[in-house]
Coordinates of C-alpha atoms in Angstrom, one line a residue:
Chain A
M1 CA 25.8 25.6 7.3
N2 CA 24.6 26.1 3.8
H3 CA 24.4 22.7 2.2
V4 CA 23.0 19.5 3.7
D5 CA 24.5 16.4 2.3
S6 CA 22.2 13.8 3.7
I7 CA 18.8 13.4 2.2
S8 CA 16.1 14.8 4.4
P9 CA 13.1 12.5 5.0
R10 CA 10.3 12.5 2.4
A11 CA 7.5 10.3 1.2
S12 CA 5.3 9.6 -1.8
C13 CA 1.6 9.3 -1.1
F14 CA -1.9 9.7 -2.6
C15 CA -3.5 12.7 -0.7
R16 CA -7.0 14.1 -0.6
L17 CA -7.7 17.7 -1.4
I18 CA -9.3 18.9 1.8
W19 CA -9.6 22.7 1.3
K20 CA -9.4 25.1 -1.5
R21 CA -9.9 28.8 -2.0
S22 CA -9.7 31.3 -4.8
I23 CA -7.7 34.4 -4.2
G24 CA -8.7 36.8 -6.8
P25 CA -9.4 35.7 -10.4
E26 CA -6.0 34.0 -11.0
I27 CA -4.6 32.5 -7.8
S28 CA -5.8 29.4 -6.0
C29 CA -4.8 28.1 -2.7
L30 CA -5.1 24.3 -2.3
E31 CA -4.6 22.2 0.8
F32 CA -3.9 18.5 0.7
A33 CA -4.0 16.1 3.7
W34 CA -0.4 15.2 4.3
S35 CA 0.8 13.0 7.1
G36 CA 4.4 12.7 5.8
P37 CA 7.4 14.7 7.0
A38 CA 6.5 18.3 7.5
P39 CA 8.0 20.6 4.9
R40 CA 10.4 23.4 5.9
G41 CA 10.0 26.8 4.4
G42 CA 11.5 26.8 0.9
Q43 CA 10.9 23.1 0.2
F44 CA 8.5 21.9 -2.5
F45 CA 6.4 18.9 -3.6
L46 CA 5.8 17.3 -6.9
V47 CA 2.0 17.2 -7.2
K48 CA -0.1 15.3 -9.8
P49 CA -3.8 14.6 -9.7
V50 CA -4.8 11.0 -9.9
R51 CA -7.2 11.9 -12.7
S52 CA -4.7 13.6 -15.0
G53 CA -3.8 14.0 -18.6
V54 CA -0.2 15.1 -18.0
F55 CA 2.7 12.7 -17.3
L56 CA 4.7 14.5 -14.6
G57 CA 3.9 16.1 -11.2
R58 CA 4.3 19.8 -11.0
P59 CA 6.8 21.3 -8.5
L60 CA 5.0 23.5 -6.1
S61 CA 6.6 25.3 -3.1
A62 CA 4.9 24.6 0.2
A63 CA 3.2 27.8 1.4
A64 CA 2.2 26.4 4.8
W65 CA 2.1 23.2 6.8
I66 CA -1.1 23.1 8.8
P67 CA -0.9 20.9 11.9
D68 CA -4.1 19.1 12.9
T69 CA -5.2 21.2 15.8
P70 CA -8.7 22.2 16.8
E71 CA -8.4 25.8 15.7
N72 CA -7.3 24.6 12.2
R73 CA -10.4 22.5 11.6
L74 CA -13.1 23.5 9.3
P75 CA -16.3 24.8 10.8
G76 CA -18.5 22.0 12.2
E77 CA -15.7 19.4 12.2
T78 CA -15.1 17.6 15.4
A79 CA -12.2 15.6 14.0
G80 CA -9.7 16.9 11.5
P81 CA -8.4 15.2 8.4
G82 CA -4.9 15.3 9.9
P83 CA -2.1 17.7 9.0
G84 CA -2.2 19.4 5.6
V85 CA 0.1 21.2 3.2
R86 CA -0.9 24.3 1.3
F87 CA 0.1 25.5 -2.1
L88 CA -0.5 28.7 -4.0
L89 CA -1.1 28.2 -7.7
V90 CA -1.5 30.3 -10.8
R91 CA -2.9 28.5 -13.9
R92 CA -0.1 28.5 -16.4
G93 CA -0.5 25.4 -18.5
K94 CA -2.2 22.1 -18.7
G95 CA -0.7 20.7 -15.4
T96 CA -1.6 23.8 -13.3
G97 CA -4.9 24.0 -15.0
E98 CA -5.8 20.5 -13.8
L99 CA -4.7 21.3 -10.3
T100 CA -6.7 24.5 -10.0
G101 CA -9.7 22.6 -11.3
L102 CA -9.6 19.9 -8.6
E103 CA -12.6 19.4 -6.4
I104 CA -12.6 18.8 -2.6
G105 CA -12.2 15.1 -2.0
E106 CA -10.2 14.4 -5.2
M107 CA -6.8 12.7 -4.9
A108 CA -3.4 13.7 -6.0
E109 CA 0.0 12.1 -5.7
L110 CA 2.4 14.2 -3.6
I111 CA 6.1 13.5 -3.5
G112 CA 8.0 15.5 -0.9
P113 CA 9.1 17.5 0.8
L114 CA 12.0 18.0 -1.7
G115 CA 14.9 20.4 -2.0
N116 CA 16.7 22.6 0.5
A117 CA 15.2 25.1 2.9
W118 CA 15.5 28.8 3.6
G119 CA 16.5 27.9 7.2
D120 CA 19.7 26.3 5.9
F121 CA 20.9 29.9 5.2
L122 CA 20.2 31.8 8.4
P123 CA 22.6 34.6 9.4
P124 CA 24.1 34.8 12.9
P125 CA 21.3 35.9 15.3
G126 CA 20.8 39.5 16.0
G127 CA 20.0 41.3 12.8
A128 CA 16.7 41.6 11.0
V129 CA 16.2 39.9 7.6
A130 CA 14.1 40.8 4.5
L131 CA 11.8 38.3 2.7
I132 CA 11.0 39.5 -0.8
G133 CA 8.4 37.9 -2.9
G134 CA 7.1 38.6 -6.4
G135 CA 3.7 37.4 -7.4
I136 CA 3.1 33.7 -6.7
G137 CA 6.8 33.6 -5.5
I138 CA 5.6 34.7 -2.1
A139 CA 4.5 31.1 -1.4
P140 CA 7.7 29.7 0.0
L141 CA 8.4 32.9 1.9
L142 CA 5.1 32.6 3.7
A143 CA 6.2 29.2 4.9
F144 CA 9.6 30.7 6.0
A145 CA 7.8 33.5 7.8
G146 CA 6.0 31.0 9.9
E147 CA 9.3 29.6 11.2
L148 CA 10.9 33.0 12.1
A149 CA 10.4 34.7 15.4
G150 CA 7.9 37.4 15.2
Q151 CA 9.1 40.9 14.4
C152 CA 12.5 39.9 13.2
F153 CA 11.8 40.2 9.5
D154 CA 10.3 42.7 7.0
F155 CA 8.1 41.2 4.3
Y156 CA 8.2 42.8 0.8
A157 CA 5.5 41.6 -1.7
G158 CA 5.3 42.9 -5.3
F159 CA 2.5 42.1 -7.8
R160 CA 1.6 43.3 -11.2
T161 CA -1.8 44.1 -9.8
L162 CA -4.0 43.4 -6.8
R163 CA -7.8 43.4 -7.0
G164 CA -8.8 44.7 -3.7
A165 CA -8.5 43.9 0.0
E166 CA -9.8 40.4 -0.3
E167 CA -6.9 39.4 -2.6
R168 CA -4.4 41.3 -0.7
E169 CA -5.4 39.8 2.7
G170 CA -5.9 36.4 1.2
L171 CA -2.3 36.3 0.2
L172 CA -0.7 38.3 3.0
G173 CA -3.0 38.1 5.9
P174 CA -1.2 35.1 7.5
V175 CA 2.1 36.9 7.7
R176 CA 1.0 40.5 8.5
S177 CA 1.0 40.2 12.2
R178 CA 4.4 38.4 12.4
A179 CA 6.3 40.8 10.1
R180 CA 8.0 43.8 11.7
E181 CA 7.1 45.8 8.5
M182 CA 5.1 44.8 5.4
V183 CA 5.8 46.6 2.2
I184 CA 3.4 46.0 -0.7
A185 CA 3.9 47.3 -4.2
T186 CA 1.9 46.9 -7.4
E187 CA 3.1 47.8 -10.8
D188 CA -0.3 49.4 -11.7
G189 CA -0.8 51.1 -8.3
T190 CA -4.0 49.2 -7.4
E191 CA -2.7 48.4 -3.9
G192 CA 0.2 49.6 -1.8
R193 CA 3.0 51.6 -3.4
K194 CA 3.0 51.9 -7.2
G195 CA 6.2 50.4 -8.6
R196 CA 8.5 47.4 -8.2
I197 CA 9.8 45.9 -5.1
P198 CA 13.5 46.1 -5.8
D199 CA 13.2 49.9 -6.0
L200 CA 11.8 49.9 -2.4
L201 CA 14.4 47.7 -0.9
D202 CA 17.6 48.8 0.8
P203 CA 19.5 45.6 1.5
A204 CA 22.0 47.4 3.7
K205 CA 19.4 47.4 6.5
Y206 CA 19.5 43.6 6.8
A207 CA 21.7 40.7 7.9
A208 CA 20.4 38.7 4.9
V209 CA 17.8 38.9 2.2
Y210 CA 15.7 36.0 0.8
A211 CA 13.9 36.3 -2.5
C212 CA 11.5 34.3 -4.7
G213 CA 9.7 35.5 -7.8
P214 CA 10.2 36.4 -11.5
E215 CA 13.8 36.2 -12.8
P216 CA 14.1 40.0 -13.5
M217 CA 13.1 40.7 -9.8
L218 CA 15.6 38.1 -8.6
K219 CA 18.4 39.7 -10.7
A220 CA 17.6 43.2 -9.4
V221 CA 17.5 42.0 -5.8
G222 CA 20.7 39.9 -6.2
T223 CA 22.6 42.8 -7.8
S224 CA 21.5 45.3 -5.2
A225 CA 22.3 43.0 -2.3
K226 CA 25.8 42.3 -3.7
Q227 CA 26.5 46.0 -4.0
A228 CA 25.5 46.4 -0.4
G229 CA 27.6 43.4 0.7
V230 CA 24.6 41.6 2.1
P231 CA 24.1 37.9 1.8
C232 CA 21.3 37.1 -0.6
F233 CA 19.5 33.7 -1.1
I234 CA 17.2 33.1 -4.0
S235 CA 14.7 30.4 -4.8
L236 CA 14.8 29.3 -8.5
E237 CA 12.3 27.5 -10.7
R238 CA 13.1 25.0 -13.4
H239 CA 11.1 22.4 -15.3
M240 CA 11.5 19.1 -13.5
A241 CA 11.1 15.4 -14.1
C242 CA 12.3 13.4 -11.1
G243 CA 12.5 16.1 -8.5
V244 CA 15.1 14.2 -6.5
G245 CA 18.4 14.9 -8.2
A246 CA 18.5 11.7 -10.3
C247 CA 17.8 12.8 -13.9
L248 CA 19.8 16.0 -14.2
G249 CA 17.0 17.7 -16.1
C250 CA 16.7 20.8 -13.9
T251 CA 20.2 22.2 -14.3
V252 CA 21.1 25.6 -12.8
E253 CA 24.4 26.9 -14.2
T254 CA 26.4 28.4 -11.4
L255 CA 29.9 29.9 -11.2
R256 CA 31.0 26.6 -9.6
G257 CA 29.5 24.4 -12.3
N258 CA 26.1 22.7 -12.9
R259 CA 23.8 22.2 -10.0
R260 CA 20.4 20.5 -9.7
C261 CA 17.6 22.9 -8.9
C262 CA 15.6 20.1 -7.2
A263 CA 18.3 18.6 -5.0
D264 CA 21.1 21.2 -4.6
G265 CA 18.4 24.0 -4.6
P266 CA 15.9 25.4 -5.2
I267 CA 17.5 27.9 -2.9
F268 CA 20.9 29.2 -4.0
N269 CA 23.3 31.8 -2.8
A270 CA 22.9 34.7 -5.3
E271 CA 26.7 35.0 -5.4
E272 CA 27.0 31.7 -7.2
L273 CA 24.6 32.7 -9.9
N274 CA 25.6 34.5 -13.1
F275 CA 22.9 37.1 -13.7
D276 CA 24.4 38.5 -16.8
E277 CA 23.0 35.7 -19.0
Chain B
M1 CA 18.6 -23.6 -10.8
N2 CA 15.0 -23.1 -9.6
N3 CA 15.1 -23.1 -5.9
P4 CA 11.8 -22.0 -4.6
P5 CA 11.8 -20.1 -1.2
S6 CA 11.7 -22.3 1.8
G7 CA 8.2 -23.9 2.1
G8 CA 8.3 -24.7 -1.6
A9 CA 5.4 -22.3 -2.3
G10 CA 5.3 -19.4 -4.7
P11 CA 6.9 -18.4 -8.0
D12 CA 10.6 -17.8 -8.4
L13 CA 11.0 -14.3 -9.8
S14 CA 14.8 -14.6 -10.2
V15 CA 16.4 -14.5 -13.6
T16 CA 19.9 -15.2 -14.6
I17 CA 21.3 -13.2 -17.5
A18 CA 24.9 -13.7 -18.8
G19 CA 25.6 -15.6 -15.6
I20 CA 24.4 -12.8 -13.3
R21 CA 21.5 -13.6 -11.0
F22 CA 18.8 -10.9 -10.5
R23 CA 16.4 -11.4 -7.6
N24 CA 13.6 -10.3 -9.9
P25 CA 13.3 -9.1 -13.6
V26 CA 12.8 -5.4 -12.8
I27 CA 15.7 -3.1 -13.3
A28 CA 16.0 0.7 -13.0
A29 CA 16.8 2.2 -16.4
S30 CA 19.9 4.3 -17.0
G31 CA 19.5 8.1 -16.6
T32 CA 16.4 7.8 -14.4
F33 CA 17.8 6.6 -11.2
G34 CA 21.1 8.5 -10.6
Y35 CA 23.4 6.2 -8.7
G36 CA 20.7 4.7 -6.5
R37 CA 20.9 7.1 -3.6
E38 CA 18.6 9.8 -4.8
Y39 CA 15.4 7.7 -4.4
Q40 CA 16.2 6.4 -0.9
G41 CA 13.3 7.1 1.4
L42 CA 10.8 7.1 -1.5
L43 CA 11.1 3.4 -2.3
D44 CA 12.8 0.3 -1.0
V45 CA 15.7 0.4 -3.4
S46 CA 17.1 -2.9 -2.1
A47 CA 14.0 -4.7 -3.5
L48 CA 14.9 -4.0 -7.1
G49 CA 16.4 -6.6 -9.4
G50 CA 19.0 -4.3 -10.7
I51 CA 20.1 -0.6 -11.2
C52 CA 21.6 0.8 -14.4
T53 CA 23.7 3.8 -13.6
K54 CA 23.5 7.1 -15.3
G55 CA 25.6 7.0 -18.5
L56 CA 29.3 7.2 -17.8
T57 CA 32.1 8.4 -20.0
L58 CA 35.8 8.0 -19.4
R59 CA 36.2 11.7 -19.0
P60 CA 33.7 13.9 -17.1
R61 CA 31.1 15.7 -19.2
P62 CA 29.0 18.8 -18.3
G63 CA 26.1 17.9 -20.5
N64 CA 23.9 20.1 -22.7
T65 CA 23.1 23.7 -22.2
G66 CA 19.6 25.1 -22.3
N67 CA 16.4 23.1 -21.6
R68 CA 17.0 19.5 -20.8
I69 CA 13.6 18.1 -20.4
H70 CA 10.2 18.8 -21.9
E71 CA 6.9 16.9 -21.2
T72 CA 5.0 15.4 -24.1
P73 CA 1.7 13.5 -24.1
S74 CA 2.4 10.4 -22.1
G75 CA 6.1 11.0 -22.3
I76 CA 9.2 13.1 -21.9
L77 CA 11.8 14.5 -24.3
N78 CA 15.2 14.7 -22.8
S79 CA 18.5 16.3 -23.9
I80 CA 20.6 15.8 -20.9
G81 CA 23.8 15.3 -22.8
L82 CA 25.4 12.6 -20.7
E83 CA 26.4 14.8 -17.8
N84 CA 28.5 12.6 -15.6
P85 CA 31.5 12.8 -13.3
G86 CA 33.6 10.5 -15.4
I87 CA 34.4 6.8 -14.7
P88 CA 37.2 7.2 -12.2
A89 CA 35.0 9.6 -10.0
F90 CA 32.1 7.2 -10.3
L91 CA 34.2 4.3 -9.1
E92 CA 35.6 6.3 -6.2
K93 CA 32.5 8.3 -5.0
E94 CA 29.4 6.5 -6.2
L95 CA 30.1 2.8 -6.6
P96 CA 30.8 1.9 -2.9
A97 CA 27.3 3.1 -1.8
L98 CA 25.7 1.6 -4.9
R99 CA 27.2 -1.8 -4.1
E100 CA 25.7 -1.6 -0.6
L101 CA 22.2 -1.2 -1.8
G102 CA 21.7 -4.8 -2.9
P103 CA 20.4 -4.9 -6.6
V104 CA 22.7 -6.0 -9.4
V105 CA 24.9 -3.1 -10.4
I106 CA 25.0 -2.3 -14.1
A107 CA 27.2 0.5 -15.3
N108 CA 26.0 2.2 -18.4
L109 CA 29.0 3.1 -20.7
S110 CA 29.1 5.8 -23.3
G111 CA 31.8 7.4 -25.4
A112 CA 32.7 9.6 -28.3
D113 CA 34.9 7.2 -30.2
P114 CA 35.9 3.5 -30.0
E115 CA 39.1 4.3 -28.1
E116 CA 37.3 6.2 -25.4
Y117 CA 34.7 3.4 -25.1
A118 CA 37.3 0.7 -24.9
E119 CA 39.4 2.5 -22.2
G120 CA 36.2 3.0 -20.2
A121 CA 35.3 -0.7 -20.6
R122 CA 38.8 -1.7 -19.5
I123 CA 38.4 0.2 -16.2
L124 CA 34.9 -0.9 -15.6
G125 CA 35.8 -4.4 -16.5
A126 CA 38.3 -4.4 -13.7
S127 CA 35.9 -3.0 -11.1
S128 CA 33.3 -4.7 -8.9
I129 CA 30.3 -3.8 -11.1
D130 CA 28.2 -6.8 -12.2
M131 CA 27.6 -5.9 -15.8
I132 CA 28.3 -3.3 -18.4
E133 CA 25.4 -1.8 -20.4
L134 CA 26.9 -0.3 -23.6
N135 CA 25.1 2.8 -24.9
I136 CA 25.7 2.9 -28.6
S137 CA 23.3 5.7 -29.3
C138 CA 26.1 8.2 -28.8
P139 CA 27.2 10.2 -31.8
N140 CA 30.4 9.2 -33.4
V141 CA 32.2 12.5 -33.4
K142 CA 34.8 11.2 -35.9
A143 CA 32.1 10.3 -38.4
G144 CA 30.1 13.4 -38.6
G145 CA 28.2 12.8 -35.4
M146 CA 26.0 9.9 -36.6
A147 CA 25.1 7.6 -33.8
F148 CA 27.1 4.3 -33.6
G149 CA 23.9 2.4 -33.1
L150 CA 22.3 3.3 -36.4
D151 CA 24.7 1.2 -38.5
P152 CA 25.8 -2.4 -38.1
E153 CA 29.4 -1.8 -39.0
M154 CA 29.7 1.2 -36.8
A155 CA 28.0 -0.6 -33.9
A156 CA 30.5 -3.5 -34.3
S157 CA 33.4 -1.0 -34.3
V158 CA 32.5 -0.2 -30.7
V159 CA 31.2 -3.5 -29.4
G160 CA 34.3 -5.4 -30.5
P161 CA 36.9 -3.3 -28.8
V162 CA 34.6 -3.0 -25.7
R163 CA 34.2 -6.8 -25.6
R164 CA 37.9 -7.3 -25.7
A165 CA 38.7 -4.6 -23.2
A166 CA 36.1 -5.6 -20.6
G167 CA 37.7 -8.9 -19.9
G168 CA 35.1 -11.4 -18.6
K169 CA 32.6 -8.7 -17.5
P170 CA 29.1 -9.5 -18.9
L171 CA 28.2 -7.1 -21.7
M172 CA 24.7 -5.9 -22.5
V173 CA 24.3 -3.6 -25.5
K174 CA 21.5 -1.0 -25.5
L175 CA 20.1 -0.6 -28.9
S176 CA 18.8 2.6 -30.6
P177 CA 15.3 2.3 -32.0
N178 CA 16.3 4.9 -34.6
A179 CA 18.4 2.4 -36.6
P180 CA 17.1 1.9 -40.1
D181 CA 17.7 -1.8 -39.8
L182 CA 17.5 -2.7 -36.2
A183 CA 17.9 -6.4 -36.7
A184 CA 21.1 -6.0 -38.7
V185 CA 22.5 -3.8 -35.9
A186 CA 21.5 -6.3 -33.3
R187 CA 23.0 -9.2 -35.2
A188 CA 26.3 -7.2 -35.6
C189 CA 26.4 -6.6 -31.8
V190 CA 25.8 -10.3 -31.1
D191 CA 28.6 -11.3 -33.6
A192 CA 30.9 -8.8 -31.9
G193 CA 30.4 -10.4 -28.6
A194 CA 27.4 -9.0 -26.8
D195 CA 26.0 -11.3 -24.0
A196 CA 22.6 -9.6 -24.0
L197 CA 20.7 -6.7 -25.6
S198 CA 18.6 -4.1 -24.0
L199 CA 16.0 -2.3 -26.2
V200 CA 15.1 0.4 -26.7
N201 CA 16.9 3.6 -26.0
T202 CA 15.0 6.9 -26.7
F203 CA 13.4 7.8 -30.0
K204 CA 14.8 10.8 -31.8
A205 CA 12.2 13.6 -31.6
M206 CA 11.8 17.3 -31.0
A207 CA 9.6 20.2 -29.8
I208 CA 9.2 23.8 -30.8
D209 CA 8.4 26.7 -28.5
I210 CA 5.8 28.5 -30.5
Y211 CA 6.1 31.7 -28.3
R212 CA 9.8 32.0 -28.5
R213 CA 9.6 30.7 -32.1
K214 CA 12.6 28.3 -31.7
P215 CA 13.2 24.7 -30.9
V216 CA 12.9 23.9 -27.2
F217 CA 16.3 22.2 -27.1
D218 CA 19.6 23.8 -28.0
M219 CA 20.5 20.5 -29.8
V220 CA 17.1 20.7 -31.6
S221 CA 16.7 16.9 -31.5
A222 CA 16.1 15.1 -28.2
G223 CA 15.1 11.6 -27.0
L224 CA 11.5 10.6 -26.4
S225 CA 10.6 8.1 -23.6
G226 CA 7.6 7.2 -21.7
P227 CA 4.3 5.3 -22.2
A228 CA 3.7 6.7 -25.7
I229 CA 6.7 4.6 -27.0
R230 CA 5.8 1.4 -25.3
P231 CA 3.9 -0.3 -28.2
I232 CA 6.7 0.4 -30.5
A233 CA 9.4 -0.9 -28.1
L234 CA 7.3 -4.0 -27.6
R235 CA 7.0 -4.7 -31.3
M236 CA 10.8 -4.3 -31.6
V237 CA 11.4 -6.8 -28.8
W238 CA 9.0 -9.2 -30.4
E239 CA 10.6 -9.0 -33.8
L240 CA 14.2 -9.3 -32.5
G241 CA 13.1 -12.3 -30.5
N242 CA 12.2 -13.9 -33.8
A243 CA 15.7 -13.6 -35.0
L244 CA 17.9 -13.9 -32.0
E245 CA 18.4 -16.3 -29.2
L246 CA 20.4 -14.3 -26.6
P247 CA 18.6 -12.6 -23.7
L248 CA 16.7 -9.4 -24.5
I249 CA 15.9 -6.9 -21.8
G250 CA 12.8 -4.8 -22.7
V251 CA 12.8 -1.0 -22.1
G252 CA 10.4 1.6 -23.3
G253 CA 7.5 3.2 -21.5
I254 CA 6.9 0.4 -18.9
A255 CA 5.0 1.9 -16.0
G256 CA 3.5 -1.1 -14.2
P257 CA 3.0 -4.8 -14.0
E258 CA 0.7 -5.2 -17.1
D259 CA 3.3 -3.3 -19.2
A260 CA 6.2 -5.4 -17.9
L261 CA 4.3 -8.6 -18.5
E262 CA 3.7 -7.7 -22.1
F263 CA 7.5 -7.7 -22.6
L264 CA 8.0 -10.8 -20.6
L265 CA 5.3 -12.6 -22.6
A266 CA 7.1 -11.3 -25.7
G267 CA 10.1 -13.3 -24.5
A268 CA 12.1 -10.6 -22.7
A269 CA 14.3 -12.0 -20.0
A270 CA 13.8 -8.9 -17.9
V271 CA 12.6 -5.3 -18.1
Q272 CA 13.9 -1.8 -17.3
V273 CA 11.7 1.0 -16.0
G274 CA 12.7 4.6 -16.5
S275 CA 10.4 7.6 -16.9
A276 CA 7.6 6.0 -14.9
T277 CA 9.6 6.4 -11.7
F278 CA 9.4 10.2 -12.1
A279 CA 5.7 10.1 -12.2
H280 CA 5.2 7.5 -9.5
P281 CA 8.2 6.4 -7.5
A282 CA 6.4 3.2 -6.4
A283 CA 6.1 2.0 -10.0
M284 CA 8.9 -0.5 -10.0
L285 CA 7.9 -2.1 -6.7
E286 CA 4.3 -2.4 -7.9
T287 CA 5.6 -4.0 -11.1
I288 CA 7.5 -6.6 -9.1
R289 CA 4.4 -7.4 -7.0
G290 CA 2.2 -7.5 -10.0
I291 CA 4.4 -10.0 -11.8
R292 CA 4.4 -12.2 -8.8
D293 CA 0.6 -12.0 -8.5
Y294 CA 0.2 -12.9 -12.2
M295 CA 2.6 -15.8 -11.8
E296 CA 0.8 -17.1 -8.7
K297 CA -2.6 -16.9 -10.4
G298 CA -1.4 -18.6 -13.5
A299 CA 0.8 -21.2 -11.6
F300 CA 3.9 -20.0 -13.5
L301 CA 6.9 -21.2 -11.5
T302 CA 9.6 -19.2 -13.3
V303 CA 9.8 -16.0 -15.3
G304 CA 11.0 -17.9 -18.3
E305 CA 7.6 -19.8 -18.4
L306 CA 5.8 -16.6 -19.1
S307 CA 7.0 -16.3 -22.7
I308 CA 4.3 -17.0 -25.4
R309 CA 6.9 -17.5 -28.0
Q310 CA 7.3 -20.8 -29.8
K311 CA 9.7 -22.7 -27.5
S312 CA 12.9 -23.6 -29.3
P313 CA 15.2 -26.1 -27.6
R314 CA 17.4 -23.3 -26.4
A315 CA 14.5 -21.1 -25.3
R316 CA 13.2 -24.0 -23.2
D317 CA 16.4 -23.7 -21.2
R318 CA 15.5 -20.1 -20.3
S319 CA 13.5 -21.0 -17.2
G320 CA 15.7 -19.1 -14.8
N321 CA 19.0 -19.9 -16.4
T322 CA 19.7 -18.4 -19.7
G323 CA 23.3 -19.5 -20.0
S324 CA 25.6 -17.3 -21.9
P325 CA 27.4 -17.4 -25.2
P326 CA 31.2 -18.1 -25.2
Q327 CA 33.2 -15.2 -23.9
G328 CA 35.7 -13.4 -25.9
G329 CA 35.5 -11.2 -29.0

């Protein structure tokens, strides 16, 4: 099954920021209380602070859904705020700037979970799979890793740079114990192997590969997987307005015609995409 | 007819435009609500007064290449390019589910030339939709690409054939705010047989990507919508209301009940809400509730009573029943 026709449940609510953490100088992790439908790995939310100077919510992939259990509560809490959803953010413009500047207790409107999920594209059981993330693109793959059985996937994470163990573990700690193998690469050699992830990946070892990150990385992974004859699924980014497939503003041009990144994606079979443009 | 709900209490939010009864005066604007299905689960679609479909053309269109949307302060620029599956596919695949939802179904009709418009109108006129909204902001490809809606004669050259082809189907014409003489275009549409007018469509605008050093949109110009345009749209509704008697539906940056009430007080028979739904899916339902609250507090029994315009004898008849001009072109 690789396309779900019915609309999966979602909600639109005002949600409190209940936890936030900086990971290095550029990346923030924000957690909002969320009692709506739990996101599946790969799905995203539109997020907009109540106090905002921008018009539209920003599409953010869910990095994790945190159930309300005692071990997930903050130190000293006897009752939790309920389940939460976590996002990773880099400040890129005015909208992400506002979000990274939110204080605990402030409210944002969340719409979601939206889009399709990595789990819609699982291979037949038996083989290992590769999860390949570039920079902030690891976010939806972290959520996917949480759904997969331990030790059945290798996690590849590439960054321009990593500033020490705190940043590395802040991003990758949650998945390290579940991955069969973790491969880290930085372009400047500050952590892990020096170089780019696609050069370290042999798709032929896997039943399927799943990638999210900068477009050149996706193109390299898609091409390499195609040459190896391995199914490859890619999460794309587009500017969005409605996020639900109504406005036709987030077009992805595929070999089968126009698709909506928000509703037909954000995850697409790499074979449908034309990387030559 | 003003039939209050059983118990006799509470305002009547229903409005009748061109003989079509809307349960309330809030309508989802074309291009922002797909075909109604996409927002299910996020709001109670059945509570809306009406839904305008995405713009339809006789033949399918792929829409524009490149960027299609770009945020602006309190607004959005869009250059979608009327991507749609074509009218026959709409009737077969989208209309049945849309009919089931409950609100009045308004099909937005676009075209490249009067013949394509008229053939589209003929097919829609024979279908089960309740009303046609005619988009005259499309470029006339046979006249150098100038939009039909910028010029009274060009507008009439589309409205006339559409009116004749649509049979008895109620016809609302959506005006372009970019017309140098909006009142003249509006008068030409009325004379050519429009039953109602919706205003406004998007304002022609643009953006430049200063890092790539080129326009954001492949088509350079795009359409501006959202709260930033609301005061201008309101002024246009007010001024046309001075000149015309037929129902006007106000559109342009309405995001909540106070905004909608400005247009209803300006004499609009109903309003459409577009971009606001992207930012806040509950916007239309909050608008309906807020209009009801305002009417209760002010003891207004019908939407028509809200208007602050000088009441002409015909305007006085607009309390819930606007009547419609004679049919035919």
